CSV table of C-alpha atoms in Angstrom, one decimal:
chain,number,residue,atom,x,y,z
N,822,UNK,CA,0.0,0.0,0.0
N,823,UNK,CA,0.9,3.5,-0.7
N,824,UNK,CA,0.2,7.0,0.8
N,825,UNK,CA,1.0,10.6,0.4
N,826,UNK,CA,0.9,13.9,1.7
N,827,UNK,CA,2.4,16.9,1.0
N,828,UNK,CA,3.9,19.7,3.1
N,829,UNK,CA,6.3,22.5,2.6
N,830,UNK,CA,6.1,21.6,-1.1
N,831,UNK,CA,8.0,17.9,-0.8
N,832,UNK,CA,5.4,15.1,-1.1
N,833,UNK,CA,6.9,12.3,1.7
N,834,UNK,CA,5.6,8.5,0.5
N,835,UNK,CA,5.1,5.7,2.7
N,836,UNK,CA,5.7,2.2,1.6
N,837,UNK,CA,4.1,0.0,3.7
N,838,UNK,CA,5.0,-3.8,4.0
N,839,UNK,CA,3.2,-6.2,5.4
N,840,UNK,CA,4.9,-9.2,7.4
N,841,UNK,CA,2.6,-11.1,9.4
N,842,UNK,CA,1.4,-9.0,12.7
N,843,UNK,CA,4.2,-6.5,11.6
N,844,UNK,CA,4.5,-3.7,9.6
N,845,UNK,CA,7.8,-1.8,8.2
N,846,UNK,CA,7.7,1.9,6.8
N,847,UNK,CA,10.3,3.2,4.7
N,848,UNK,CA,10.2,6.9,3.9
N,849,UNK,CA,11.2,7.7,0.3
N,850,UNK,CA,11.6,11.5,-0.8
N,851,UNK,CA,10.2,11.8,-4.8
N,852,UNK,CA,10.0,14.9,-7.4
N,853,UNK,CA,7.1,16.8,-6.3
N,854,UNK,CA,5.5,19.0,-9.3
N,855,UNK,CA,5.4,22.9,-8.3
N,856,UNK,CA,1.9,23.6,-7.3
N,857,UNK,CA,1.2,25.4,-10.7
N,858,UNK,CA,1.3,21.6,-12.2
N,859,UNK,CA,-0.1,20.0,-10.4
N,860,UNK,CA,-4.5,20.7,-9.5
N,861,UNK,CA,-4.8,18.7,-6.4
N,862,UNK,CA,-2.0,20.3,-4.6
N,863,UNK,CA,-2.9,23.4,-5.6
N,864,UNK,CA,-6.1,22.9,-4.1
N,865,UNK,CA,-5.1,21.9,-0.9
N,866,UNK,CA,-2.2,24.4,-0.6
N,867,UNK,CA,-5.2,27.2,-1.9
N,868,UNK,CA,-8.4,26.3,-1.6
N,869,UNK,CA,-9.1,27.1,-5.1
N,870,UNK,CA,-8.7,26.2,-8.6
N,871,UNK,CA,-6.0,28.0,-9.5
N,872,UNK,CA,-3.1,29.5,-8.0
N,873,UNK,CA,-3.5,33.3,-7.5
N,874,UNK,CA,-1.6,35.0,-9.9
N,875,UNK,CA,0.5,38.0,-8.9
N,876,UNK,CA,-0.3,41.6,-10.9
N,877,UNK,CA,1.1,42.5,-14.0
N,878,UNK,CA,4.8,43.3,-13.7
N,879,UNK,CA,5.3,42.1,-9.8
N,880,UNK,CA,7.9,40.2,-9.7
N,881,UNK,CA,7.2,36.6,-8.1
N,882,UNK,CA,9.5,37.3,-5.4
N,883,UNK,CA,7.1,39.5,-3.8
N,884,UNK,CA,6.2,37.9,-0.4
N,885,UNK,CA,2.9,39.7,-0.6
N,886,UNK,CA,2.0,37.7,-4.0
N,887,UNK,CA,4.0,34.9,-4.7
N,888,UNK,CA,2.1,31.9,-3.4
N,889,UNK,CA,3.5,29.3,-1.0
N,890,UNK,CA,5.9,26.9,-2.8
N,891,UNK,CA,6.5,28.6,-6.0
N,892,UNK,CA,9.9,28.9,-7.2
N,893,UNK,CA,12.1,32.6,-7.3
N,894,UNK,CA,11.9,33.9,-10.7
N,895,UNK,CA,11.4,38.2,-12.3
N,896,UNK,CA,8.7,38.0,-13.8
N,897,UNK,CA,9.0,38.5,-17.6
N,898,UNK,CA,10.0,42.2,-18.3
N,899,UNK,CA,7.5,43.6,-20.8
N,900,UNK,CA,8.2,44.0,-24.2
N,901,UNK,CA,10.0,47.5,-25.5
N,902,UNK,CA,7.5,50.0,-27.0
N,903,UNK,CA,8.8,50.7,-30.1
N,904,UNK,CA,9.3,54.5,-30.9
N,905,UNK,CA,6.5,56.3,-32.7
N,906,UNK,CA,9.2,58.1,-34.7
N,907,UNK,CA,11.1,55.3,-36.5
N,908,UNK,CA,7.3,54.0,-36.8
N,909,UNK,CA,6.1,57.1,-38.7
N,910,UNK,CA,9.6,56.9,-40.5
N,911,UNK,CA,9.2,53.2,-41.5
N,912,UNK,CA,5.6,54.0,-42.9
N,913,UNK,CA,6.7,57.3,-44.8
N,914,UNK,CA,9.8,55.1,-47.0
N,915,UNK,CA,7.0,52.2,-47.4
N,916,UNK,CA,4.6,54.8,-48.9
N,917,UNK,CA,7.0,56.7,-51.0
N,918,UNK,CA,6.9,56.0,-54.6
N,919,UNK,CA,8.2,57.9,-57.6
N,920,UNK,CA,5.3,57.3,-60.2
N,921,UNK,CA,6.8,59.3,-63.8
N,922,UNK,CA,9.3,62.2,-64.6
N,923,UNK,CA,10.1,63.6,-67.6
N,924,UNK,CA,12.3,66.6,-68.6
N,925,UNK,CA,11.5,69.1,-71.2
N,926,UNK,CA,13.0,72.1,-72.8
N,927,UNK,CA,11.8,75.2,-70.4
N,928,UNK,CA,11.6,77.5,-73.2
N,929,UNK,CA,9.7,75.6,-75.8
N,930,UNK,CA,7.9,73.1,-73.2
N,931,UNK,CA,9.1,70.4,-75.7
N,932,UNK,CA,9.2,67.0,-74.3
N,933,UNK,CA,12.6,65.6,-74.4
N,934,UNK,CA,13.0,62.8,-72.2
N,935,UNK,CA,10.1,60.9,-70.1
N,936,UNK,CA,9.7,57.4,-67.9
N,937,UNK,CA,6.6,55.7,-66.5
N,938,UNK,CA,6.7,53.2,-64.1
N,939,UNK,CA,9.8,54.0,-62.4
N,940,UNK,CA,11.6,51.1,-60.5
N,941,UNK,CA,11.5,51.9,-56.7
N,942,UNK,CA,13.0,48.9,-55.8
N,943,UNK,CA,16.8,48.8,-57.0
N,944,UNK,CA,19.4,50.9,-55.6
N,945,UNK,CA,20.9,51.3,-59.0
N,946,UNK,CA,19.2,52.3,-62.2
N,947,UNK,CA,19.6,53.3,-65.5
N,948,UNK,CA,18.1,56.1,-68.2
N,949,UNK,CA,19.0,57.0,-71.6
N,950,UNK,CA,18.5,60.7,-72.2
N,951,UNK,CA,18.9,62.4,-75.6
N,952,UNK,CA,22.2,64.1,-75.7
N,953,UNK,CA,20.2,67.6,-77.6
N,954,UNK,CA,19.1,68.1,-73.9
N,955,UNK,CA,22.9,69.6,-73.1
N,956,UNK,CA,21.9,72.3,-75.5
N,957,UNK,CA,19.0,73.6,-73.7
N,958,UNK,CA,20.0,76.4,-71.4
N,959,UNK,CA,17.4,75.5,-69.2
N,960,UNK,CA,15.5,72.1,-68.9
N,961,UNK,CA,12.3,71.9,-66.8
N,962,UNK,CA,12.0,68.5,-65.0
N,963,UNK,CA,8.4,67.1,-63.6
N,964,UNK,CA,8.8,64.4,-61.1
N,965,UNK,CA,4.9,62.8,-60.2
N,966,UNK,CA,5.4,60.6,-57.0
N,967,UNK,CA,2.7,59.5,-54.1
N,968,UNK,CA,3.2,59.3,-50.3
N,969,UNK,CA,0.6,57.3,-48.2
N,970,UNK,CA,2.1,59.2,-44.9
N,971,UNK,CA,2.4,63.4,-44.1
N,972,UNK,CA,5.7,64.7,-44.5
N,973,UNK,CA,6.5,67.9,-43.3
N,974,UNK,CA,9.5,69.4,-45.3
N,975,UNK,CA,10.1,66.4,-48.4
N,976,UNK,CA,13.3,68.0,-50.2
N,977,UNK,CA,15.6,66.5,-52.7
N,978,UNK,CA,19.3,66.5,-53.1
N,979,UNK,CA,21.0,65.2,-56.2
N,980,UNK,CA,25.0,64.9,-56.9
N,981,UNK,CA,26.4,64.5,-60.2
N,982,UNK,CA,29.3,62.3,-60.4
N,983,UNK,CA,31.7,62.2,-63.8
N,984,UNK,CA,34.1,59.0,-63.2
N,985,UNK,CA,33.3,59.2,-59.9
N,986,UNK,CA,34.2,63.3,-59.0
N,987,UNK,CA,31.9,65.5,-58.1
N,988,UNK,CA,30.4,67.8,-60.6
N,989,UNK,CA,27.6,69.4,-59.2
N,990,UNK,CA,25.3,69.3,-56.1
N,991,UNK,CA,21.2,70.5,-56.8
N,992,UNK,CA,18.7,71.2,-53.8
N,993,UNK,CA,15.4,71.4,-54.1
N,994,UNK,CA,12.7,71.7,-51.6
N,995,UNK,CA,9.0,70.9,-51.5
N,996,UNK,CA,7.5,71.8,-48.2
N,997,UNK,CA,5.0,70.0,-46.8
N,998,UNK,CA,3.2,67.0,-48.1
N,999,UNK,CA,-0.7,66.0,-47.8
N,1000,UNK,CA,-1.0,61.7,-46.7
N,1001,UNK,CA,-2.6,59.7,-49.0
N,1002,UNK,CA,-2.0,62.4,-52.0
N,1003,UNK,CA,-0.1,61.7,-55.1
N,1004,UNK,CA,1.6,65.1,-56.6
N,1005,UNK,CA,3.5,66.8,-59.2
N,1006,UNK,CA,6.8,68.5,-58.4
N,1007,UNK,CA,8.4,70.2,-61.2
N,1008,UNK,CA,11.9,71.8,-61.1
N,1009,UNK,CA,14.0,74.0,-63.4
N,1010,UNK,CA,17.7,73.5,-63.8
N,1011,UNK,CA,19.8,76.0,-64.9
N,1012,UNK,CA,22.9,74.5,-67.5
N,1013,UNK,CA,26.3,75.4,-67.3
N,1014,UNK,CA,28.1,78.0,-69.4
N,1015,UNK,CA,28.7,76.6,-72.8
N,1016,UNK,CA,32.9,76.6,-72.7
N,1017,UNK,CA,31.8,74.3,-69.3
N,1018,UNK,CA,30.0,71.8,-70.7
N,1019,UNK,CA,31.6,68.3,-71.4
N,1020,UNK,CA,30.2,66.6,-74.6
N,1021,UNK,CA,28.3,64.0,-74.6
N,1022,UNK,CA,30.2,61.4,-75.8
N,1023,UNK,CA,32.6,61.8,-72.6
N,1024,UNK,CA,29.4,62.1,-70.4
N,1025,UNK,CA,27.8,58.8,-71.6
N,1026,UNK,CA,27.6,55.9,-69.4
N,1027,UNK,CA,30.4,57.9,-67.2
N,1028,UNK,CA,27.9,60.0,-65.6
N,1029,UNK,CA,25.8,58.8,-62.1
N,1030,UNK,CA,23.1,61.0,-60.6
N,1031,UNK,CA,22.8,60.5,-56.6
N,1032,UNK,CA,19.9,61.1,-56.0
N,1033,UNK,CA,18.2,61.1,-52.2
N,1034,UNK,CA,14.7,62.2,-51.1
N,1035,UNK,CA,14.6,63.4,-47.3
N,1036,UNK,CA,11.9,64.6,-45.0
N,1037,UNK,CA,13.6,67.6,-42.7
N,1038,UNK,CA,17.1,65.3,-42.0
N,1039,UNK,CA,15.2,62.2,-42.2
N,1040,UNK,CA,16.3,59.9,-45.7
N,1041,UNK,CA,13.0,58.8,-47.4
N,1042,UNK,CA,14.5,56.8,-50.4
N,1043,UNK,CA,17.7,57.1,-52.6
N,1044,UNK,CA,18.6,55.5,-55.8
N,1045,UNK,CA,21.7,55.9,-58.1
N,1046,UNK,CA,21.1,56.5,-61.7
N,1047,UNK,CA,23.8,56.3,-64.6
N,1048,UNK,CA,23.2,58.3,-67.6
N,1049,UNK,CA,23.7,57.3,-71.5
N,1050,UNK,CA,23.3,60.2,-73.8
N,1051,UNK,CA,22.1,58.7,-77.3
């Protein structure tokens, strides 16, 4: 025959042999499961169903809520919040997308150069211009692009890089931006004094265009683009 009992958390069994008239105990210690395993001692050592649990975010070591017989342990610390600013950043380079551009002469209006469907995706593009656009003194460019998120100062900033130097450096600004809104942001540059200009054969496939969008100092998107003049 066999009997338990449990106290202090250790359950203590009796083996109990019978030989004849007499009787021999032996005491044998075993594994008893923490009262959060186990119903019936929890019921005893409660009177309930269930253990109590302790609050949210008291640690277990808490004499005032950690119930007879349950191991030391923190409780789990709670999960980090994350920060509503990389959030709002995440969201405003998800919803950033360049939709067309073109570039045409500014005094005539002439269309000289135009892409639909522009690639968001690669870090490294290319686009075949007509080399007649290094004769325009001005050329108006027209960028359409859509934001799902508000941005409150979207700018621009574009270097131009011959064989990997430094040429030129552009700024433009466009202020605030409406969520959910797809616009048109158009932008003249000014070309360089004639005696200045490299031709176009030198330019061609030699020329890269950094180009990086930013809210205030925050980087939206960027994308390199290499130029072939045909």
């Amino acid at each position: 025959r066999a009997a338990t009992f449990s106290r202090s958390g250790l359950v203590y069994q009796f083996i109990i042999h019978s030989r004849s008239t007499m009787y021999h105990q032996e005491a044998q210690f075993v594994d008893a499961p923490t009262p959060l395993e186990d119903p019936d001692l929890m019921r005893m050592q409660y009177g309930c169903q269930d253990a109590p649990a302790p609050p949210l975010g008291v640690p277990l070591s808490d004499p005032q809520h950690r119930p007879f017989g349950v191991p030391y342990e923190e409780a789990p610390a709670p999960l980090p919040v994350e920060d509503p600013e990389l959030m709002r950043l995440q969201l405003a380079r998800q919803g950033f997308r360049i939709n067309s551009m073109n570039m045409r002469d500014a005094a005539t209006g002439q269309v000289l150069w135009e892409q639909h469907d522009w690639d968001c995706s690669s870090h490294e593009t290319q686009a075949q211009v007509p080399k007649e656009i290094l004769s325009c003194q001005r050329v108006s460019r027209e960028i359409n692009f859509s934001s799902q998120q508000q941005m409150s100062a979207l700018r621009l900033v574009q270097r131009i890089l011959f064989n990997g130097q430094l040429l030129e450096e552009w700024n433009f600004a466009f202020g605030f931006v409406i969520p959910n809104s797809t616009n048109t942001w158009q932008q003249t540059i000014e070309a360089a004094e004639e005696e200045e200009m490299i031709p176009a054969e030198l330019l061609s496939g030699k020329t890269f265009i950094d180009t990086a969008f930013y809210d205030g100092d925050d980087l939206i998107a960027s994308q390199k683009i290499q130029l072939f003049y045909v």
